[in-house]
Short mmCIF file of C-alpha atoms in Angstrom, two decimals:
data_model
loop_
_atom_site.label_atom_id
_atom_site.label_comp_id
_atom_site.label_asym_id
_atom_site.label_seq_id
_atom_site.Cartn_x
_atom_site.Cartn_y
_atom_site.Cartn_z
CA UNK A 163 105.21 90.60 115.33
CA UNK A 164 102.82 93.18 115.84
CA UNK A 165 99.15 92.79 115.38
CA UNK A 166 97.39 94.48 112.11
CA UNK A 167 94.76 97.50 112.23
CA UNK A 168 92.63 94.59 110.48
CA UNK A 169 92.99 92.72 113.67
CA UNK A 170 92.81 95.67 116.23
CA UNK A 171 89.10 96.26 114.78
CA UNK A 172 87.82 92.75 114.72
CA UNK A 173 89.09 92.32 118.18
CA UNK A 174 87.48 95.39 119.26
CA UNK A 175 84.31 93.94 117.75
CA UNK A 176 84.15 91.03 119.93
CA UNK A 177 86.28 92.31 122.58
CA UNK A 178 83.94 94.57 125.08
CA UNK A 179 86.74 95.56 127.38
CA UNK A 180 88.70 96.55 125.06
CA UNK A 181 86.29 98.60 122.97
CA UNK A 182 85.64 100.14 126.36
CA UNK A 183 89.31 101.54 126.90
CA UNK A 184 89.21 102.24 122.99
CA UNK A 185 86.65 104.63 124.03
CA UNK A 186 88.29 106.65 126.50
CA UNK A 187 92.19 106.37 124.34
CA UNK A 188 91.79 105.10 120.98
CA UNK A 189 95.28 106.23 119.83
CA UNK A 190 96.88 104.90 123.06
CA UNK A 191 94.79 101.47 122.84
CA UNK A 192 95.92 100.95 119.76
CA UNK A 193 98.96 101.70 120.59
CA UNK A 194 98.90 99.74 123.38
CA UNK A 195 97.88 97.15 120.55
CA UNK A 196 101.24 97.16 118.89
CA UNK A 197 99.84 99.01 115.59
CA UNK A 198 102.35 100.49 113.47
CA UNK A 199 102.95 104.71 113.58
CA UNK A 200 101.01 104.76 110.02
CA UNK A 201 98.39 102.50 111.56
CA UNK A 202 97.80 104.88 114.51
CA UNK A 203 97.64 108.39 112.12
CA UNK A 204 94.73 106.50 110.65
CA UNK A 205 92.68 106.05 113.98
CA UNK A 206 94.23 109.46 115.28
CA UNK A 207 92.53 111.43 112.06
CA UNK A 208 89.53 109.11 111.91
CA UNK A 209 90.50 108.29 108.29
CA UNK A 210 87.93 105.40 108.03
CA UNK A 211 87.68 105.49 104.09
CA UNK A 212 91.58 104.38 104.17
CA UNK A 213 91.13 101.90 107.01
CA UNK A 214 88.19 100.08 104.87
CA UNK A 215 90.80 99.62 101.75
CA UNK A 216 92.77 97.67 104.52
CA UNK A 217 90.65 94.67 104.77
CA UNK A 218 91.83 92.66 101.74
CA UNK A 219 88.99 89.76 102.72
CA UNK A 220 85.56 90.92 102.00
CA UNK A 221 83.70 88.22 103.33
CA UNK A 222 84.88 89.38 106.75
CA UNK A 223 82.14 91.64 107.92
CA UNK A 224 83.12 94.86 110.24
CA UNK A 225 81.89 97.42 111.51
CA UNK A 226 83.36 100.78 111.83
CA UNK A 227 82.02 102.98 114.63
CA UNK A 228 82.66 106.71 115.15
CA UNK A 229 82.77 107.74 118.80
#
């Protein structure tokens, strides 16, 4: 089963190496990831205000950086 957007961004929250590739590819890390096409459109056109409604859990605290 492929892995949630929810779960790409917490694991590139306490994954270094990977926010390092995410960097230099986002689309293709998260692709690399196993998010869905939908899932990568969102990261592709940096629609973070859609991406927020995704996490369903508030007590879960992320952070969204722009780069």
């Amino acid at each position: 089963m492929a892995k949630s957007i929810v779960d790409f961004l917490i694991e590139l929250d306490t994954n270094s190496k990977l926010m390092e590739a995410y960097k230099k590819d986002p689309v293709g890390i998260a692709a690399d990831y196993g998010l869905s096409d939908e899932e990568l459109k969102l990261i592709e056109n940096k629609d973070w205000d859609e991406v927020a409604k995704r996490f369903d859990d508030t007590s879960k605290a992320i952070r969204v950086v722009n780069y």
